[in-house]
Tab-separated table of C-alpha atoms (C1' of nucleotides) in Angstrom:
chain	number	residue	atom	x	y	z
M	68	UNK	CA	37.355	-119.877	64.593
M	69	UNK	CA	35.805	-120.690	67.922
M	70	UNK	CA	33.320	-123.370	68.131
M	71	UNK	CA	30.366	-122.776	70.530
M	72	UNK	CA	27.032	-124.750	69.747
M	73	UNK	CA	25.223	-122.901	72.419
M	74	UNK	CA	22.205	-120.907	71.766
M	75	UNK	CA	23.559	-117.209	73.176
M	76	UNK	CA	27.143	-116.105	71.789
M	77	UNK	CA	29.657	-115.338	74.211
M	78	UNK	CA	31.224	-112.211	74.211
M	79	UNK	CA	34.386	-113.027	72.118
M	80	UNK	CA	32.526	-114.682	69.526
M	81	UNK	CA	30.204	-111.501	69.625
M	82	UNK	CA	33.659	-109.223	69.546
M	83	UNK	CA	34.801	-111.082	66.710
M	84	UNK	CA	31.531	-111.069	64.757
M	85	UNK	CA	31.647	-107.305	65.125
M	86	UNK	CA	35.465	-107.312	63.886
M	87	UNK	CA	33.959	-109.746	60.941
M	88	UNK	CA	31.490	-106.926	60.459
M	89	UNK	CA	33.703	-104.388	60.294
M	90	UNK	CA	36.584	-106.479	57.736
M	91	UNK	CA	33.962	-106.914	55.058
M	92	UNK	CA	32.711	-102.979	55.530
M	93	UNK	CA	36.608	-101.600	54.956
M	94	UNK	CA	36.605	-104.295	52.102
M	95	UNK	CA	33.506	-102.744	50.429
M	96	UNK	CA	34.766	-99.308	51.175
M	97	UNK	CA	38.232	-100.247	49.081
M	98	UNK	CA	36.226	-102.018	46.399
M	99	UNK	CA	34.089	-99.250	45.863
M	100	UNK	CA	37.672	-96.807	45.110
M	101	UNK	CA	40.132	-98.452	44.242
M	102	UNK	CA	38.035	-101.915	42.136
M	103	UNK	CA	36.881	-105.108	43.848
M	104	UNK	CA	40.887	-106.348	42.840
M	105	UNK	CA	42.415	-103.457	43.855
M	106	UNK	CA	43.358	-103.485	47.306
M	107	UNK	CA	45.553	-106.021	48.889
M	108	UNK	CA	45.200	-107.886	52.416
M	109	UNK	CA	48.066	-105.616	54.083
M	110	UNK	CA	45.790	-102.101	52.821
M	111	UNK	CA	42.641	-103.963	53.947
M	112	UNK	CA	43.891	-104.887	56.966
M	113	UNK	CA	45.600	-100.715	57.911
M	114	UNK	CA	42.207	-99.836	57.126
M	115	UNK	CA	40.630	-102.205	60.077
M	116	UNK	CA	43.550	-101.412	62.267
M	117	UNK	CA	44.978	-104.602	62.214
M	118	UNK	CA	48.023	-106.026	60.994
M	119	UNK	CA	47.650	-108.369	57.870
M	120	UNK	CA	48.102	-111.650	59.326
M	121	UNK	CA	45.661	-111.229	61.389
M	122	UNK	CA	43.101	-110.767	59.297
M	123	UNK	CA	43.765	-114.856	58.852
M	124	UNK	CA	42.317	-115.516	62.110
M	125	UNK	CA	39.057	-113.819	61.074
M	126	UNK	CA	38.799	-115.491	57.408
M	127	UNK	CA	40.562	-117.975	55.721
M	128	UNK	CA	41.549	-116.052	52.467
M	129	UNK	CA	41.275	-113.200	50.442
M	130	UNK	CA	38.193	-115.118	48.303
M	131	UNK	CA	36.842	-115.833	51.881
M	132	UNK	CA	36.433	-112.283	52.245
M	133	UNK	CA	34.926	-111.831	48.374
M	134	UNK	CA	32.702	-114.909	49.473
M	135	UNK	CA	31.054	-112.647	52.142
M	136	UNK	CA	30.676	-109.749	50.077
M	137	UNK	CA	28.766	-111.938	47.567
M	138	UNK	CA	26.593	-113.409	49.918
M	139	UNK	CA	25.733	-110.394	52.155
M	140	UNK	CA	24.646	-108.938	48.657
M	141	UNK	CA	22.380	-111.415	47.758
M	142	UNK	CA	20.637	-111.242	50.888
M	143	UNK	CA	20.643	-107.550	50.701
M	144	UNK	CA	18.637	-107.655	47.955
M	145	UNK	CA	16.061	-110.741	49.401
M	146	UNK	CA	15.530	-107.822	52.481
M	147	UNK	CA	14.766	-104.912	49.821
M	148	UNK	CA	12.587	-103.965	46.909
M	149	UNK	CA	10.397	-107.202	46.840
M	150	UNK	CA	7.761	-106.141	44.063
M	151	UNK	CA	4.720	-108.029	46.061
M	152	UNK	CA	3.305	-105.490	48.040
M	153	UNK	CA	3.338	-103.209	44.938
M	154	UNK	CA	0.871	-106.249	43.069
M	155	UNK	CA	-2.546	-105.637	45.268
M	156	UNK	CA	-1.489	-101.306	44.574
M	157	UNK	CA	-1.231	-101.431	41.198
M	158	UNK	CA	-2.395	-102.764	37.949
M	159	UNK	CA	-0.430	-105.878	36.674
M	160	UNK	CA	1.768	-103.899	34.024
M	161	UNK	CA	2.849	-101.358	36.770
M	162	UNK	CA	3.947	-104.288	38.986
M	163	UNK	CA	5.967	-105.421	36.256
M	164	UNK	CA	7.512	-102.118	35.777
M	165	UNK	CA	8.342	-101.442	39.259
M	166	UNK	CA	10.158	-104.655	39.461
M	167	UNK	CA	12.398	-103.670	36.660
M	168	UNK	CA	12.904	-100.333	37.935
M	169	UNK	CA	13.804	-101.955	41.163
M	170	UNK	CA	16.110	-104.603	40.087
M	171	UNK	CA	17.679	-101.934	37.658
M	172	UNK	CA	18.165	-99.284	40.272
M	173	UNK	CA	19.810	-102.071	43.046
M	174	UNK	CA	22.266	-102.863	40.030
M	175	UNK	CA	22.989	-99.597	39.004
M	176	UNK	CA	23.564	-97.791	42.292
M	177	UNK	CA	26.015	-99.923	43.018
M	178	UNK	CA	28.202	-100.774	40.106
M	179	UNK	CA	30.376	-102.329	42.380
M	180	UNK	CA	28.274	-105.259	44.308
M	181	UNK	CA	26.734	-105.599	40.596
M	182	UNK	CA	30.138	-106.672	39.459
M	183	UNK	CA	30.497	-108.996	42.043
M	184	UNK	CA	27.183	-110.455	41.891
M	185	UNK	CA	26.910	-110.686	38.462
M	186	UNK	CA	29.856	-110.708	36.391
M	187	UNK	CA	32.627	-113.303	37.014
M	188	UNK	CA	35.417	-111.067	37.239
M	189	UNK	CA	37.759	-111.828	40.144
M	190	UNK	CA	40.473	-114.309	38.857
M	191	UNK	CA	40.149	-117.473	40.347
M	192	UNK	CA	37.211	-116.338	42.928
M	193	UNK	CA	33.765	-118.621	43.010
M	194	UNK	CA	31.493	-118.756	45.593
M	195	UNK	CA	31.365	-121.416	48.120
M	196	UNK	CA	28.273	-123.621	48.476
M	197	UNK	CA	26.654	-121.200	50.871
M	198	UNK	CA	26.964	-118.141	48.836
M	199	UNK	CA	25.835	-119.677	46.048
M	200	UNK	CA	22.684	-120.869	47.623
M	201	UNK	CA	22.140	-117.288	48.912
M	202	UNK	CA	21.769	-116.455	45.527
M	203	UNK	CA	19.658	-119.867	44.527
M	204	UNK	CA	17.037	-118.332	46.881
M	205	UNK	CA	17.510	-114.950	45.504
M	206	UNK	CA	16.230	-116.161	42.129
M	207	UNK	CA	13.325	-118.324	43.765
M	208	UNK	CA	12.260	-115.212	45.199
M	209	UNK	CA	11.921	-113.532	41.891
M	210	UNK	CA	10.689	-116.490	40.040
M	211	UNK	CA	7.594	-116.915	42.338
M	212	UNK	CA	6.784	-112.761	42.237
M	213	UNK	CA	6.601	-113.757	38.502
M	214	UNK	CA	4.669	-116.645	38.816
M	215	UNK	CA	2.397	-114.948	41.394
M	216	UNK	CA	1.515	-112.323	38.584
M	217	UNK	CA	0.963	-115.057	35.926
M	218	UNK	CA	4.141	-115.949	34.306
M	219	UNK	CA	5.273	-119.510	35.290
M	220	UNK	CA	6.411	-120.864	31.952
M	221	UNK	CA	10.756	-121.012	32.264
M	222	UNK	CA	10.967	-119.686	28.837
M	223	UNK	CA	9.085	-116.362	29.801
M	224	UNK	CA	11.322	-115.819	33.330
M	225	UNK	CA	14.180	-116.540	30.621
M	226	UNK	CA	13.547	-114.006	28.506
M	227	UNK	CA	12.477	-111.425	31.353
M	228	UNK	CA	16.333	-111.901	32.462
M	229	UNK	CA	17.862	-111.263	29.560
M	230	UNK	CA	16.059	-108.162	28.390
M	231	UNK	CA	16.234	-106.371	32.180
M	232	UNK	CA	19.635	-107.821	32.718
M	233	UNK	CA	21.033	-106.849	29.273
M	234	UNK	CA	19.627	-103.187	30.022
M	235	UNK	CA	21.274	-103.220	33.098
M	236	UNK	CA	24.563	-104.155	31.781
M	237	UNK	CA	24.559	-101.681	28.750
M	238	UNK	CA	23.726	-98.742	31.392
M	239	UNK	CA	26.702	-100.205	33.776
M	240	UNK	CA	29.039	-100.564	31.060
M	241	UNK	CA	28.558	-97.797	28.728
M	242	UNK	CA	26.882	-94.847	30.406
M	243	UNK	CA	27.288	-95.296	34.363
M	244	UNK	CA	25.967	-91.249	35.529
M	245	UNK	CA	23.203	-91.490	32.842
M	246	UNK	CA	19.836	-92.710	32.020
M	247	UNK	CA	20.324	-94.178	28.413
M	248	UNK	CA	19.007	-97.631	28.844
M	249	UNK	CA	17.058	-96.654	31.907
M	250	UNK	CA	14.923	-94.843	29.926
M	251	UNK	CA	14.004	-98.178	27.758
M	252	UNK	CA	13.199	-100.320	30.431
M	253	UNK	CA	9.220	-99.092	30.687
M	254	UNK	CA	9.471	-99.827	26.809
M	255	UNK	CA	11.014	-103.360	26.838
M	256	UNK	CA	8.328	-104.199	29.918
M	257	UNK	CA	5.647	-103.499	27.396
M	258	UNK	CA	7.384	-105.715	24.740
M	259	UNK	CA	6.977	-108.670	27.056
M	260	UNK	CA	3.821	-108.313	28.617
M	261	UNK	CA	2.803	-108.010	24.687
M	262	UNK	CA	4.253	-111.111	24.586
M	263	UNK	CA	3.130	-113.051	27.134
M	264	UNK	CA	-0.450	-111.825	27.407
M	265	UNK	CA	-0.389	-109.038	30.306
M	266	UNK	CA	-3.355	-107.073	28.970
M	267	UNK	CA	-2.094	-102.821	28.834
M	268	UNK	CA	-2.898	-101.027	32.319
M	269	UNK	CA	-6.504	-99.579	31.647
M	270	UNK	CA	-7.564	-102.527	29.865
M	271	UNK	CA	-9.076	-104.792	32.638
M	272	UNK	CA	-11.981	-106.523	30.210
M	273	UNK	CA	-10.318	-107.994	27.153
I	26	UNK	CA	60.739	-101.484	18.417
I	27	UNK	CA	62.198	-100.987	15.177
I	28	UNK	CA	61.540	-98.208	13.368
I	29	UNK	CA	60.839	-98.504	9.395
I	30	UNK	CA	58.978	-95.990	7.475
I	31	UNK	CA	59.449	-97.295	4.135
I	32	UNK	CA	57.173	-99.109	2.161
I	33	UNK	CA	58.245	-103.077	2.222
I	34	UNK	CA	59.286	-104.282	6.152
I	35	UNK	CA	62.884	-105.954	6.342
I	36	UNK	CA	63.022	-109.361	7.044
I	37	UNK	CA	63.838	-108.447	10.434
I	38	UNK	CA	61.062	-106.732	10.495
I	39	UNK	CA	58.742	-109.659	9.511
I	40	UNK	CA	60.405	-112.221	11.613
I	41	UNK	CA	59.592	-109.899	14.434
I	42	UNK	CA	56.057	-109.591	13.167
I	43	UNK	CA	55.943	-113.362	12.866
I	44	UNK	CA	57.451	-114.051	16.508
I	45	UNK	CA	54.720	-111.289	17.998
I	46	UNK	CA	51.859	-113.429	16.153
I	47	UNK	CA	53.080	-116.568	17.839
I	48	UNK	CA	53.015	-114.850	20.918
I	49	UNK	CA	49.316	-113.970	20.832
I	50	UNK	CA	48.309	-117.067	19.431
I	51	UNK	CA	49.898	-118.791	22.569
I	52	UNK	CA	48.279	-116.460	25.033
I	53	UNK	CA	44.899	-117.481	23.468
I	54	UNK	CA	45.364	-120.744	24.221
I	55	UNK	CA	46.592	-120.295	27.049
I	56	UNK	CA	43.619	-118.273	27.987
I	57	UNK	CA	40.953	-120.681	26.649
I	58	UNK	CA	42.180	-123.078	28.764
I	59	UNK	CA	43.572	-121.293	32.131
I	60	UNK	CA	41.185	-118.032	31.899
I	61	UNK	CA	42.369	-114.841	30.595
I	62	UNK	CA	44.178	-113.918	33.590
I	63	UNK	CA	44.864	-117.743	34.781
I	64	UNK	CA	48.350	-117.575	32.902
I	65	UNK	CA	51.756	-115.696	34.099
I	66	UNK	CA	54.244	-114.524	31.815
I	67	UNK	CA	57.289	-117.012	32.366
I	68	UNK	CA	54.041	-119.771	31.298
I	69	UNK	CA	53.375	-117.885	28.458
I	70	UNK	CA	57.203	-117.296	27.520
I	71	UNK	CA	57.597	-121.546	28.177
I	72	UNK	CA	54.917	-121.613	25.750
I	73	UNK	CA	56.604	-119.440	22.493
I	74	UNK	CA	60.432	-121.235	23.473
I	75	UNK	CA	61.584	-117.626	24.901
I	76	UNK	CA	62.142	-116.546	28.381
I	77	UNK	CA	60.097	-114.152	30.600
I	78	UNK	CA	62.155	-111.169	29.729
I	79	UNK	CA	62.580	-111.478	26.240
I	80	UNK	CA	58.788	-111.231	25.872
I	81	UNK	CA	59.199	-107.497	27.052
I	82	UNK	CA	61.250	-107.287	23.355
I	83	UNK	CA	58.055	-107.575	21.663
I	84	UNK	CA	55.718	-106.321	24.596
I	85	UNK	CA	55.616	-103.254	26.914
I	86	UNK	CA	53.715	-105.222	29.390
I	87	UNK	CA	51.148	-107.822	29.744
I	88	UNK	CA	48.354	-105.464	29.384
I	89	UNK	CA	49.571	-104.817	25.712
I	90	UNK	CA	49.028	-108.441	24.758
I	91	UNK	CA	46.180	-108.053	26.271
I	92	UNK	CA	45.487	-105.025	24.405
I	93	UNK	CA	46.668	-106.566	20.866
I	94	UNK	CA	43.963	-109.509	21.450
I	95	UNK	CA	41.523	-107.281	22.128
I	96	UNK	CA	41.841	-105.189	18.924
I	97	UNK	CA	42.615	-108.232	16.907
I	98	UNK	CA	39.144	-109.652	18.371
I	99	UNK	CA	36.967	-106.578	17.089
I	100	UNK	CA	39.136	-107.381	13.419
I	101	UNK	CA	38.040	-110.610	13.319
I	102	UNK	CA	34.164	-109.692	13.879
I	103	UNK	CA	34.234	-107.300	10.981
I	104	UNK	CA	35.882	-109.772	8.512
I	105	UNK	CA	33.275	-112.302	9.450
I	106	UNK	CA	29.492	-112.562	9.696
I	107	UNK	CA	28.511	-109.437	8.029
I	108	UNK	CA	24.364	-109.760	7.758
I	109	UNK	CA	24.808	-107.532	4.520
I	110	UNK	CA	25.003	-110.252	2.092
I	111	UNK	CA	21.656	-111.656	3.435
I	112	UNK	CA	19.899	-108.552	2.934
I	113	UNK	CA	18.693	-109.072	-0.345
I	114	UNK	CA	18.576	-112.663	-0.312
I	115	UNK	CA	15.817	-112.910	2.632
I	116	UNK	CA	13.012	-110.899	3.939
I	117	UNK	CA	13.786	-107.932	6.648
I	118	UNK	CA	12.720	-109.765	9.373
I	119	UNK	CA	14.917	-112.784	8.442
I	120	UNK	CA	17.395	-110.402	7.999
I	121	UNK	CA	17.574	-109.205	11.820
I	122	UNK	CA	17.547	-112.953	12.736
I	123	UNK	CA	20.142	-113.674	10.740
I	124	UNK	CA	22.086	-110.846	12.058
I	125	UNK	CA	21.321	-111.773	15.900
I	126	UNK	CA	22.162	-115.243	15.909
I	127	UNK	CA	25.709	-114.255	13.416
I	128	UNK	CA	26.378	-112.033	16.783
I	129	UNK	CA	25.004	-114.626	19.233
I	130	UNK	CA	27.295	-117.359	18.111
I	131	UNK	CA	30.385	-115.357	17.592
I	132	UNK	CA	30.103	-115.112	21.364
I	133	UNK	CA	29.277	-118.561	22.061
I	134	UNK	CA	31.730	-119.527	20.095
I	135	UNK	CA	34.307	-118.442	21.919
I	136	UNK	CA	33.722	-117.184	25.822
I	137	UNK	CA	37.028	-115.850	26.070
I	138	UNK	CA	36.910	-113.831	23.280
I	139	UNK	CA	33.718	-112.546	24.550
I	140	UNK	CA	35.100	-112.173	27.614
I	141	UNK	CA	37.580	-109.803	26.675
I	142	UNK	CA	35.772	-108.140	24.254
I	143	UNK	CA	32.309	-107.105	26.394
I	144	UNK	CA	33.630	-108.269	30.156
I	145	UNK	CA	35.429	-105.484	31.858
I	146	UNK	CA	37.074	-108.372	33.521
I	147	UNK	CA	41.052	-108.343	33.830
I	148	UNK	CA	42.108	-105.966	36.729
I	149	UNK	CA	43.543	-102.299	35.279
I	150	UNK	CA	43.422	-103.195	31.611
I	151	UNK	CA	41.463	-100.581	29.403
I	152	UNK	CA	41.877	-100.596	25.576
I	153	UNK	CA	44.389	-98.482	24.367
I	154	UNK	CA	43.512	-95.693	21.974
I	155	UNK	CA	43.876	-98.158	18.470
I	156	UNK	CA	42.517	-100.863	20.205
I	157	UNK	CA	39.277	-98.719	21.550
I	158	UNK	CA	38.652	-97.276	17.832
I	159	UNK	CA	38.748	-100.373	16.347
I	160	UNK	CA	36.057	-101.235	18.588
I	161	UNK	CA	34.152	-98.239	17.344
I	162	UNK	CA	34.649	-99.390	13.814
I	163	UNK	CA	32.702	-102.633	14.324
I	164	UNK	CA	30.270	-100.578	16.308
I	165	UNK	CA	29.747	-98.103	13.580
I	166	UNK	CA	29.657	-101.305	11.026
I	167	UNK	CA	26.803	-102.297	13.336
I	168	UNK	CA	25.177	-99.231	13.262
I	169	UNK	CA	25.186	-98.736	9.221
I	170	UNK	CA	23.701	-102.259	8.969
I	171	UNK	CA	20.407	-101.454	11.024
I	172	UNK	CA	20.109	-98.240	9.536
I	173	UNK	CA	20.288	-99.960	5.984
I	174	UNK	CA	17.148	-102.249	6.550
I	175	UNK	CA	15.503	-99.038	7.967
I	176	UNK	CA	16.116	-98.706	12.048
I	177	UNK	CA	18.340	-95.501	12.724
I	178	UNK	CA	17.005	-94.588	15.755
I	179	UNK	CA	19.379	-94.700	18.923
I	180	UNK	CA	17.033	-95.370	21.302
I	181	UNK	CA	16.171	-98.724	18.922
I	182	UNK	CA	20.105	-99.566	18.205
I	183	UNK	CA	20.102	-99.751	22.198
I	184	UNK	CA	17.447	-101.478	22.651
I	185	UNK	CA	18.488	-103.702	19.948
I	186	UNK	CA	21.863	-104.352	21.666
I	187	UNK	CA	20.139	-104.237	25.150
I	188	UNK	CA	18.477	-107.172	23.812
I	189	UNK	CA	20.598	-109.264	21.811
I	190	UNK	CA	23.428	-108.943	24.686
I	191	UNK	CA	21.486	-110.026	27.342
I	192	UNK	CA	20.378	-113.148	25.943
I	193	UNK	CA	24.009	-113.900	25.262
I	194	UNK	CA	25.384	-113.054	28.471
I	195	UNK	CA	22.945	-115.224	30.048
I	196	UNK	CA	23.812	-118.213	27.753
I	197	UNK	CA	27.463	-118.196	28.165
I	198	UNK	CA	27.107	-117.276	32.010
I	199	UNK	CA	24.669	-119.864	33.212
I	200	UNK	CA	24.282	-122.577	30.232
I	201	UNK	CA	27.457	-122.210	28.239
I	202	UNK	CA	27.105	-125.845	26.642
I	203	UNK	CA	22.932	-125.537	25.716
I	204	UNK	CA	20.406	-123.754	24.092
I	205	UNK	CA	18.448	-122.708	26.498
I	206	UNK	CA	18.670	-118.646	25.719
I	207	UNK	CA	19.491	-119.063	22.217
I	208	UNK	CA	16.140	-120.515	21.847
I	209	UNK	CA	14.568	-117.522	22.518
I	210	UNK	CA	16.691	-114.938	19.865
I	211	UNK	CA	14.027	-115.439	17.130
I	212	UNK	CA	11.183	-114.831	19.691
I	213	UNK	CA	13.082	-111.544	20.818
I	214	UNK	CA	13.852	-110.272	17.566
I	215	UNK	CA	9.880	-110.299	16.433
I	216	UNK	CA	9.003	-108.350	19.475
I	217	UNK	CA	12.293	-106.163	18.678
I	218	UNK	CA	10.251	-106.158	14.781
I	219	UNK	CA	7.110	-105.707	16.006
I	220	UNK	CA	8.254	-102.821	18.305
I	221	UNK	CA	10.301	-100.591	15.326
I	222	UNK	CA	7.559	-101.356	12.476
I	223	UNK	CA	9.286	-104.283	10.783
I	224	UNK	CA	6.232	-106.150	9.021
I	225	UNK	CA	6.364	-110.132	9.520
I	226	UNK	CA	7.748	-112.130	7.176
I	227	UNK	CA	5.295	-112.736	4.164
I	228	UNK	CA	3.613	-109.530	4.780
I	229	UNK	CA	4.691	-107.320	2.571
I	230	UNK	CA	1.973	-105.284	1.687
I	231	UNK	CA	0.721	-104.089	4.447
H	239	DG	C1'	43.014	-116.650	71.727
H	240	DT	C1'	44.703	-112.601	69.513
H	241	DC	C1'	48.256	-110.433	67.616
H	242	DT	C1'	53.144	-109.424	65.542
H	243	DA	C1'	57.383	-110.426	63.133
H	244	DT	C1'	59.241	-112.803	59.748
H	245	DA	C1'	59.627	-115.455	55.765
H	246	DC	C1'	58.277	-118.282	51.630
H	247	DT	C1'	56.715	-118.458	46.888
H	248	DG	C1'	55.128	-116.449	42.753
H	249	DT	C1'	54.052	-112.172	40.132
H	250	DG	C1'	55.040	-108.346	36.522
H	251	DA	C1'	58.760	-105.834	35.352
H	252	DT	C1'	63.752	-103.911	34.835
H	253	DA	C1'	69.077	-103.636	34.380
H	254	DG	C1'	72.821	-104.785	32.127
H	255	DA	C1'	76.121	-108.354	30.112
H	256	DC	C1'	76.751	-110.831	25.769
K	1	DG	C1'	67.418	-109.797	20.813
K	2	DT	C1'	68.215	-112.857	24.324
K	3	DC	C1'	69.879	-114.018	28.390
K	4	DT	C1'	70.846	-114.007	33.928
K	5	DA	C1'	70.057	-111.712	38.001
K	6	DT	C1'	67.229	-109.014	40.568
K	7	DC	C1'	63.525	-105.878	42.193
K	8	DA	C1'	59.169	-104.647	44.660
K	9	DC	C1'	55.016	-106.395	45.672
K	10	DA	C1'	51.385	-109.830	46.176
K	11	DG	C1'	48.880	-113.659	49.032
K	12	DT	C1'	49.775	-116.518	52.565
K	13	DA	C1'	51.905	-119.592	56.289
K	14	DT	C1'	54.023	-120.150	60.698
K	15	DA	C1'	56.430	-119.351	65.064
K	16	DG	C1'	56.082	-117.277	69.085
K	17	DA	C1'	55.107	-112.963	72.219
K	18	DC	C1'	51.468	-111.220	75.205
DNA sequence: GTCTATACTGTGATAGAC
DNA sequence: GTCTATCACAGTATAGAC
C-alpha cells in the first residue's frame, strides 16, 4: 500500500487502482458461478493473472476483498434508481410503487450482491467501519425519499422494510426465474399507504 | 450403518442412536455459541469424548449433521405452537395473531435455528431429500391452518409469509435483543385481515 | 515495489490396524 | 467402533528474485 497524500495519483498508484479494479471484477465474476464462498484466493488470483500471493499486496485478506464487494454495492445502489425524480411525475402512490419495484428489481437481478448485502452468510466476514457506513448512508437515502413523501414516523419506515424486504427474500429464496412475490408487491404498497394515510392515486381531495 | 429391519432396535442399535443424539446436541451448542459454521469437526468430536474420525461412524460428512439438525428443526416446529387449539377459543383475527407471533418467536427464540432453517447460509449444504420433505410437512401444516380459518388463496399464503418473514428477519438481523419489529406483527396482521376479508375482532355481524 | 517460490497451520475426509 | 496416520486443499505469511 503506497502512501501518497498528494492531490493527483501517480501512475503506480493509478496502475494498481486499476489492478484493484480488476481483483474485485474476477471476484464478482466467480461469486456470481461458483457462490460468494466458492472460489479460493489461488482461482481468484489465475483469473487476474496473478499468482496468489500477490494478490496480498493489493488487499489484506480474503474478507478485504468481500469488504469491497459490499461496499461498491451499496454505493451502486446510492448512484441508481433513486425514487425522487419519479415524486414531481407521478401521483404519491405511484412513487411508492416505483420505489418498491426498484429496490425489488436491484435485489432480484442480482441474487448474488443481494446475498452479500443483505444476508450474513460468509463465515466469519463483517464489514469494516467504512463499508458499513456505505450502507448507513444507503438507508439515510431511503429514509429521507420516505420522509420527503410524508412518512417520517420510524415505525412506518419499519414496517415498509419488512414487507418489501420479506417479498424480496421469498422471490430470492423460493422462486428466483419467476414473478411470484413480484406480483404482490403493487398489493402490499396499497396495504401500507392504507395504513399510513396515502390517499389512492385519483383521489387528490379527501 | 447397521442394518435392522425388524421391529424392536438392538441395544447396539440404541446406543448408537443415543451416541448420534449427543452428537447433534453438541453441534447445537456449539453453533449457538461459535455460529453454525464457526466449529470444526475435531472441536465438535472434543466436545462428545470421541475423536475426529470416529464421528464419520455415525456421520457421512459434516453436511449430514448439518442435514439431521435441519430436519430435526422443522420436527420441532410441528410438535410445538400449533395455532389450532386457539381457533375456537378466540376470535379469527386473534387467531392470525396468535399464529404470527407463535412463528415470530420460534425464530427469535433461537437465531441459529432460524438460521439454518430459512438462511441459505452454510457454503454447499442443501437439505437432503428427508430433510427437504419434512420441511414441506410443516409447510403444508401451515397451509391447512390458514385455509381452516378461511384464507386458501396462494397469492394470500405468500403474502402472508412475505409478511410475517420479513418482520422477523429484520428483528433478528438488526435488533436481535428488542422489540422493535415485533411491535409491529399485530399492526401487520390487521392490514394482512383487512386485505383477505377477515372482519375485526368484535365484529361479527357484519 | 511487484512478483514468485515455498512453507506453515488448520480443514474435511479417508485408509487401515486393532 | 475407535483409533493413528495421512491426504488434499484452504487461507495466509515470509523470504528473496527481479
Amino acid at each position: 500500500m503506497l502512501e501518497n497524500d498528494s492531490v493527483s495519483p501517480t501512475l503506480a498508484e493509478r496502475r494498481a487502482e486499476a489492478t484493484r479494479e480488476g481483483v474485485i471484477e474476477a471476484a464478482w465474476t466467480l461469486s456470481r458461478s461458483l457462490g460468494l464462498t466458492g472460489w479460493s484466493m489461488r482461482e481468484l488470483a489465475k483469473a487476474v493473472g496473478i499468482k496468489a500471493p500477490t494478490l496480498y499486496a493489493y488487499f489484506d485478506s480474503k474478507d478485504a476483498i468481500y469488504d469491497a464487494m459490499f461496499r461498491q454495492s451499496y454505493e451502486q445502489k446510492g448512484s441508481s434508481g433513486d425514487a425522487e425524480p419519479y415524486l414531481a411525475a407521478h401521483g404519491e402512490r405511484d412513487a411508492f410503487k416505483l420505489a418498491a419495484h426498484d429496490f425489488f428489481d436491484f435485489c432480484t437481478d442480482d441474487p448474488t450482491r443481494y446475498q452479500l448485502m443483505f444476508q450474513r452468510t460468509i463465515p466469519g466476514f463483517e464489514p469494516s467501519e467504512q463499508a458499513y457506513a456505505a450502507s448507513q448512508r444507503s438507508y439515510e437515502r431511503f429514509a429521507q425519499q420516505l420522509a420527503a413523501v410524508g412518512v417520517a414516523d420510524q415505525a412506518h419506515l419499519d414496517l415498509w422494510t419488512a414487507m418489501i424486504s420479506g417479498l424480496t427474500a421469498q422471490q430470492i429464496s423460493n422462486d428466483p426465474t419467476g414473478d411470484r412475490w413480484r406480483a404482490l408487491v403493487d398489493t402490499a404498497v396499497d396495504l401500507f399507504c392504507d395504513h399510513v394515510g396515502i390517499p389512492p392515486t385519483g383521489d387528490q381531495n379527501p
